[in-house]
Amino acid sequence: MTMRNCNCPFCGETVTILAHHIEKKHGKTPEEEE
């Protein structure tokens, strides 16, 4: 499990755990969780 920064497709923010960020900030679960 590698931690790496990704850009959020919704707000363009750089986050470490994209799925958690989207869930918390945008209330959505991304379809790609791998």
mmCIF file of C-alpha atoms in Angstrom:
data_model
loop_
_atom_site.group_PDB
_atom_site.id
_atom_site.type_symbol
_atom_site.label_atom_id
_atom_site.label_comp_id
_atom_site.label_asym_id
_atom_site.label_seq_id
_atom_site.Cartn_x
_atom_site.Cartn_y
_atom_site.Cartn_z
ATOM 1 C CA MET A 1 0.000 0.000 0.000
ATOM 2 C CA THR A 2 1.775 3.091 -1.228
ATOM 3 C CA MET A 3 0.899 6.581 -0.095
ATOM 4 C CA ARG A 4 1.146 9.066 -2.897
ATOM 5 C CA ASN A 5 -0.429 12.386 -3.669
ATOM 6 C CA CYS A 6 -3.239 12.569 -6.169
ATOM 7 C CA ASN A 7 -5.168 15.514 -7.517
ATOM 8 C CA CYS A 8 -8.826 15.495 -6.640
ATOM 9 C CA PRO A 9 -10.884 15.459 -9.851
ATOM 10 C CA PHE A 10 -13.593 17.506 -8.150
ATOM 11 C CA CYS A 11 -11.649 20.406 -6.655
ATOM 12 C CA GLY A 12 -8.080 19.960 -7.910
ATOM 13 C CA GLU A 13 -6.688 19.756 -4.388
ATOM 14 C CA THR A 14 -3.638 17.585 -3.831
ATOM 15 C CA VAL A 15 -4.452 14.874 -1.308
ATOM 16 C CA THR A 16 -2.725 11.765 -0.005
ATOM 17 C CA ILE A 17 -5.742 9.495 0.323
ATOM 18 C CA LEU A 18 -8.016 10.498 -2.514
ATOM 19 C CA ALA A 19 -10.936 8.218 -1.661
ATOM 20 C CA HIS A 20 -11.143 9.515 1.896
ATOM 21 C CA HIS A 21 -10.877 13.114 0.760
ATOM 22 C CA ILE A 22 -13.694 12.726 -1.761
ATOM 23 C CA GLU A 23 -15.877 10.930 0.751
ATOM 24 C CA LYS A 24 -15.372 13.563 3.441
ATOM 25 C CA LYS A 25 -15.233 16.730 1.397
ATOM 26 C CA HIS A 26 -17.523 15.878 -1.490
ATOM 27 C CA GLY A 27 -19.716 13.136 -0.013
ATOM 28 C CA LYS A 28 -19.006 10.760 -2.873
ATOM 29 C CA THR A 29 -17.226 7.460 -3.205
ATOM 30 C CA PRO A 30 -14.989 7.155 -6.252
ATOM 31 C CA GLU A 31 -15.544 4.093 -8.410
ATOM 32 C CA GLU A 32 -11.822 3.411 -8.633
ATOM 33 C CA GLU A 33 -10.677 2.533 -5.138
ATOM 34 C CA GLU A 34 -7.497 0.652 -6.050
#
